[in-house]
PDB file of C-alpha atoms in Angstrom:
ATOM      1  CA  UNK A   1      -1.001  39.762   9.487  1.00 55.00           C
ATOM      2  CA  UNK A   2      -0.356  36.402  11.043  1.00 58.00           C
ATOM      3  CA  UNK A   3       3.070  34.798  11.051  1.00 70.00           C
ATOM      4  CA  UNK A   4       1.828  31.944   8.827  1.00 79.00           C
ATOM      5  CA  UNK A   5       0.620  34.396   6.176  1.00 81.00           C
ATOM      6  CA  UNK A   6       3.826  36.428   6.340  1.00 82.00           C
ATOM      7  CA  UNK A   7       5.874  33.217   6.159  1.00 86.00           C
ATOM      8  CA  UNK A   8       4.132  32.110   2.939  1.00 88.00           C
ATOM      9  CA  UNK A   9       3.730  35.527   1.294  1.00 89.00           C
ATOM     10  CA  UNK A  10       6.141  35.770  -1.645  1.00 94.00           C
ATOM     11  CA  UNK A  11       7.417  39.381  -1.808  1.00 93.00           C
ATOM     12  CA  UNK A  12       7.750  39.289  -5.597  1.00 96.00           C
ATOM     13  CA  UNK A  13       4.097  38.156  -5.830  1.00 96.00           C
ATOM     14  CA  UNK A  14       2.636  41.203  -4.089  1.00 94.00           C
ATOM     15  CA  UNK A  15       0.946  43.648  -6.452  1.00 95.00           C
ATOM     16  CA  UNK A  16      -0.253  46.905  -4.947  1.00 93.00           C
ATOM     17  CA  UNK A  17      -2.760  49.094  -6.766  1.00 93.00           C
ATOM     18  CA  UNK A  18      -3.002  46.589  -9.638  1.00 96.00           C
ATOM     19  CA  UNK A  19      -5.046  47.774 -12.602  1.00 97.00           C
ATOM     20  CA  UNK A  20      -6.816  44.820 -14.294  1.00 98.00           C
ATOM     21  CA  UNK A  21     -10.114  44.504 -16.182  1.00 98.00           C
ATOM     22  CA  UNK A  22     -11.495  41.358 -14.508  1.00 98.00           C
ATOM     23  CA  UNK A  23     -11.031  38.563 -11.977  1.00 98.00           C
ATOM     24  CA  UNK A  24      -9.378  36.239 -14.506  1.00 98.00           C
ATOM     25  CA  UNK A  25      -6.677  38.838 -15.121  1.00 98.00           C
ATOM     26  CA  UNK A  26      -5.936  39.060 -11.385  1.00 98.00           C
ATOM     27  CA  UNK A  27      -5.538  35.283 -11.146  1.00 98.00           C
ATOM     28  CA  UNK A  28      -3.368  35.229 -14.286  1.00 98.00           C
ATOM     29  CA  UNK A  29      -1.133  38.047 -13.010  1.00 98.00           C
ATOM     30  CA  UNK A  30      -0.670  36.621  -9.513  1.00 98.00           C
ATOM     31  CA  UNK A  31      -0.338  33.059 -10.824  1.00 98.00           C
ATOM     32  CA  UNK A  32       2.360  34.254 -13.214  1.00 98.00           C
ATOM     33  CA  UNK A  33       4.241  35.834 -10.328  1.00 98.00           C
ATOM     34  CA  UNK A  34       4.077  32.557  -8.372  1.00 98.00           C
ATOM     35  CA  UNK A  35       5.208  30.622 -11.445  1.00 98.00           C
ATOM     36  CA  UNK A  36       8.150  32.994 -12.009  1.00 98.00           C
ATOM     37  CA  UNK A  37       9.150  32.511  -8.355  1.00 98.00           C
ATOM     38  CA  UNK A  38       9.066  28.705  -8.702  1.00 98.00           C
ATOM     39  CA  UNK A  39       6.015  27.983  -6.565  1.00 97.00           C
ATOM     40  CA  UNK A  40       3.656  26.472  -9.148  1.00 98.00           C
ATOM     41  CA  UNK A  41       3.531  24.355 -12.304  1.00 98.00           C
ATOM     42  CA  UNK A  42       2.433  25.773 -15.651  1.00 97.00           C
ATOM     43  CA  UNK A  43      -0.960  24.106 -15.131  1.00 98.00           C
ATOM     44  CA  UNK A  44      -1.657  26.232 -12.038  1.00 98.00           C
ATOM     45  CA  UNK A  45      -3.253  29.293 -13.653  1.00 98.00           C
ATOM     46  CA  UNK A  46      -5.658  27.303 -15.835  1.00 98.00           C
ATOM     47  CA  UNK A  47      -6.600  25.084 -12.908  1.00 98.00           C
ATOM     48  CA  UNK A  48      -7.188  28.094 -10.626  1.00 98.00           C
ATOM     49  CA  UNK A  49      -9.379  29.764 -13.276  1.00 98.00           C
ATOM     50  CA  UNK A  50     -11.394  26.559 -13.800  1.00 98.00           C
ATOM     51  CA  UNK A  51     -11.860  26.071 -10.059  1.00 96.00           C
ATOM     52  CA  UNK A  52     -12.975  29.678  -9.627  1.00 97.00           C
ATOM     53  CA  UNK A  53     -15.785  29.112 -12.172  1.00 96.00           C
ATOM     54  CA  UNK A  54     -17.056  26.020 -10.335  1.00 95.00           C
ATOM     55  CA  UNK A  55     -16.278  27.019  -6.747  1.00 95.00           C
ATOM     56  CA  UNK A  56     -16.076  30.830  -6.559  1.00 96.00           C
ATOM     57  CA  UNK A  57     -14.154  32.542  -3.777  1.00 94.00           C
ATOM     58  CA  UNK A  58     -15.594  36.075  -3.563  1.00 94.00           C
ATOM     59  CA  UNK A  59     -16.069  37.092   0.043  1.00 90.00           C
ATOM     60  CA  UNK A  60     -18.219  40.118   0.954  1.00 90.00           C
ATOM     61  CA  UNK A  61     -16.710  41.702   4.060  1.00 84.00           C
ATOM     62  CA  UNK A  62     -19.147  44.500   4.747  1.00 75.00           C
ATOM     63  CA  UNK A  63     -16.439  47.103   5.387  1.00 72.00           C
ATOM     64  CA  UNK A  64     -16.361  48.583   1.895  1.00 76.00           C
ATOM     65  CA  UNK A  65     -13.482  46.399   0.680  1.00 84.00           C
ATOM     66  CA  UNK A  66     -14.300  42.830  -0.329  1.00 90.00           C
ATOM     67  CA  UNK A  67     -11.859  39.982  -0.894  1.00 91.00           C
ATOM     68  CA  UNK A  68     -11.353  36.816  -2.909  1.00 94.00           C
ATOM     69  CA  UNK A  69      -9.175  33.811  -2.115  1.00 93.00           C
ATOM     70  CA  UNK A  70      -8.702  31.791  -5.318  1.00 95.00           C
ATOM     71  CA  UNK A  71      -6.724  28.550  -5.183  1.00 93.00           C
ATOM     72  CA  UNK A  72      -6.576  25.103  -6.774  1.00 93.00           C
ATOM     73  CA  UNK A  73      -5.517  21.527  -6.132  1.00 92.00           C
ATOM     74  CA  UNK A  74      -2.102  20.513  -4.809  1.00 94.00           C
ATOM     75  CA  UNK A  75      -0.961  18.716  -7.985  1.00 96.00           C
ATOM     76  CA  UNK A  76      -0.484  22.134  -9.616  1.00 97.00           C
ATOM     77  CA  UNK A  77       1.802  23.333  -6.800  1.00 97.00           C
ATOM     78  CA  UNK A  78       5.555  22.828  -6.359  1.00 97.00           C
ATOM     79  CA  UNK A  79       5.777  24.468  -2.928  1.00 95.00           C
ATOM     80  CA  UNK A  80       3.493  26.446  -0.672  1.00 94.00           C
ATOM     81  CA  UNK A  81       3.258  30.178  -1.195  1.00 94.00           C
ATOM     82  CA  UNK A  82       0.887  33.100  -1.233  1.00 94.00           C
ATOM     83  CA  UNK A  83       0.388  35.973  -3.659  1.00 96.00           C
ATOM     84  CA  UNK A  84      -1.597  39.109  -2.871  1.00 94.00           C
ATOM     85  CA  UNK A  85      -2.998  42.052  -4.809  1.00 95.00           C
ATOM     86  CA  UNK A  86      -4.784  45.229  -3.934  1.00 92.00           C
ATOM     87  CA  UNK A  87      -6.756  46.485  -6.914  1.00 95.00           C
ATOM     88  CA  UNK A  88      -6.970  50.007  -8.271  1.00 94.00           C
ATOM     89  CA  UNK A  89     -10.611  49.387  -9.221  1.00 95.00           C
ATOM     90  CA  UNK A  90     -12.813  46.539  -7.966  1.00 95.00           C
ATOM     91  CA  UNK A  91     -13.389  43.497 -10.192  1.00 97.00           C
ATOM     92  CA  UNK A  92     -16.237  41.005  -9.989  1.00 97.00           C
ATOM     93  CA  UNK A  93     -15.764  37.625  -8.342  1.00 97.00           C
ATOM     94  CA  UNK A  94     -18.775  35.428  -7.634  1.00 97.00           C
ATOM     95  CA  UNK A  95     -19.756  34.983  -3.993  1.00 95.00           C
ATOM     96  CA  UNK A  96     -18.366  31.823  -2.383  1.00 92.00           C
ATOM     97  CA  UNK A  97     -21.693  31.203  -0.588  1.00 92.00           C
ATOM     98  CA  UNK A  98     -24.097  32.182  -3.384  1.00 94.00           C
ATOM     99  CA  UNK A  99     -22.404  31.841  -6.777  1.00 92.00           C
ATOM    100  CA  UNK A 100     -25.203  33.822  -8.457  1.00 94.00           C
ATOM    101  CA  UNK A 101     -24.214  36.917  -6.471  1.00 96.00           C
ATOM    102  CA  UNK A 102     -21.459  39.195  -7.779  1.00 96.00           C
ATOM    103  CA  UNK A 103     -18.954  40.607  -5.293  1.00 95.00           C
ATOM    104  CA  UNK A 104     -16.921  43.737  -6.116  1.00 96.00           C
ATOM    105  CA  UNK A 105     -13.437  42.727  -4.900  1.00 95.00           C
ATOM    106  CA  UNK A 106     -10.410  44.936  -4.193  1.00 94.00           C
ATOM    107  CA  UNK A 107      -8.206  42.508  -2.240  1.00 93.00           C
ATOM    108  CA  UNK A 108      -7.099  39.131  -3.615  1.00 95.00           C
ATOM    109  CA  UNK A 109      -5.041  36.389  -1.976  1.00 94.00           C
ATOM    110  CA  UNK A 110      -3.981  33.606  -4.381  1.00 96.00           C
ATOM    111  CA  UNK A 111      -3.015  30.435  -2.538  1.00 94.00           C
ATOM    112  CA  UNK A 112      -0.543  27.825  -3.744  1.00 94.00           C
ATOM    113  CA  UNK A 113      -0.521  25.112  -1.104  1.00 90.00           C
ATOM    114  CA  UNK A 114       1.196  21.744  -1.465  1.00 91.00           C
ATOM    115  CA  UNK A 115      -0.774  19.903   1.249  1.00 88.00           C
ATOM    116  CA  UNK A 116      -4.553  19.316   0.935  1.00 80.00           C
ATOM    117  CA  UNK A 117      -5.273  19.998   4.607  1.00 78.00           C
ATOM    118  CA  UNK A 118      -3.196  23.191   4.532  1.00 74.00           C
ATOM    119  CA  UNK A 119      -5.910  24.901   2.463  1.00 72.00           C
ATOM    120  CA  UNK A 120      -8.408  24.822   5.314  1.00 71.00           C
ATOM    121  CA  UNK A 121      -5.834  26.143   7.795  1.00 77.00           C
ATOM    122  CA  UNK A 122      -4.704  28.949   5.460  1.00 77.00           C
ATOM    123  CA  UNK A 123      -8.277  29.925   4.573  1.00 72.00           C
ATOM    124  CA  UNK A 124      -8.958  30.241   8.313  1.00 75.00           C
ATOM    125  CA  UNK A 125      -5.808  32.373   8.763  1.00 77.00           C
ATOM    126  CA  UNK A 126      -6.812  34.684   5.924  1.00 78.00           C
ATOM    127  CA  UNK A 127     -10.420  34.820   7.150  1.00 71.00           C
ATOM    128  CA  UNK A 128      -9.074  35.948  10.525  1.00 71.00           C
ATOM    129  CA  UNK A 129      -7.136  38.763   8.846  1.00 72.00           C
ATOM    130  CA  UNK A 130     -10.169  39.730   6.761  1.00 70.00           C
ATOM    131  CA  UNK A 131     -12.289  40.083   9.904  1.00 70.00           C
ATOM    132  CA  UNK A 132      -9.979  42.885  11.052  1.00 66.00           C
ATOM    133  CA  UNK A 133     -11.642  45.906   9.386  1.00 68.00           C
ATOM    134  CA  UNK A 134      -8.761  48.242  10.209  1.00 67.00           C
ATOM    135  CA  UNK A 135      -6.174  45.922   8.643  1.00 63.00           C
ATOM    136  CA  UNK A 136      -8.336  45.328   5.542  1.00 59.00           C
ATOM    137  CA  UNK A 137      -8.741  49.084   5.160  1.00 61.00           C
ATOM    138  CA  UNK A 138      -4.970  49.588   5.403  1.00 61.00           C
ATOM    139  CA  UNK A 139      -4.338  46.847   2.837  1.00 61.00           C
ATOM    140  CA  UNK A 140      -6.903  48.409   0.504  1.00 56.00           C
ATOM    141  CA  UNK A 141      -5.156  51.773   0.729  1.00 57.00           C
ATOM    142  CA  UNK A 142      -1.641  50.314   0.284  1.00 53.00           C
TER     143      UNK A 142
END
């Protein structure tokens, strides 16, 4: 993974082999971890869930493991951080390009960024990681 991702990744907000029933539960779990670690305000989880409904973040990768990158606006963030989960069983996120298309996701990165322009940069960093099929496969098996 890139240095920027490793720099922002909060160790206590990494959930491997997480067993959850749906995408909302993933966001709630990871958002709770970021809140416990002091990265986000109490409004963060609700705002991330609302944003996901309007602007979904499911990303089909084509290598068998798909990803999602939920996030929300900076006013819900205290300081920049990143949470990550690998899922025991895939959950449905809607496709970020075509919100009518369901994407079975097994890898989730939840962003908490305190600068508006940082979202674009971090999404590009994560997209770069997600283009590495070998690394995505290793993360999925973690």
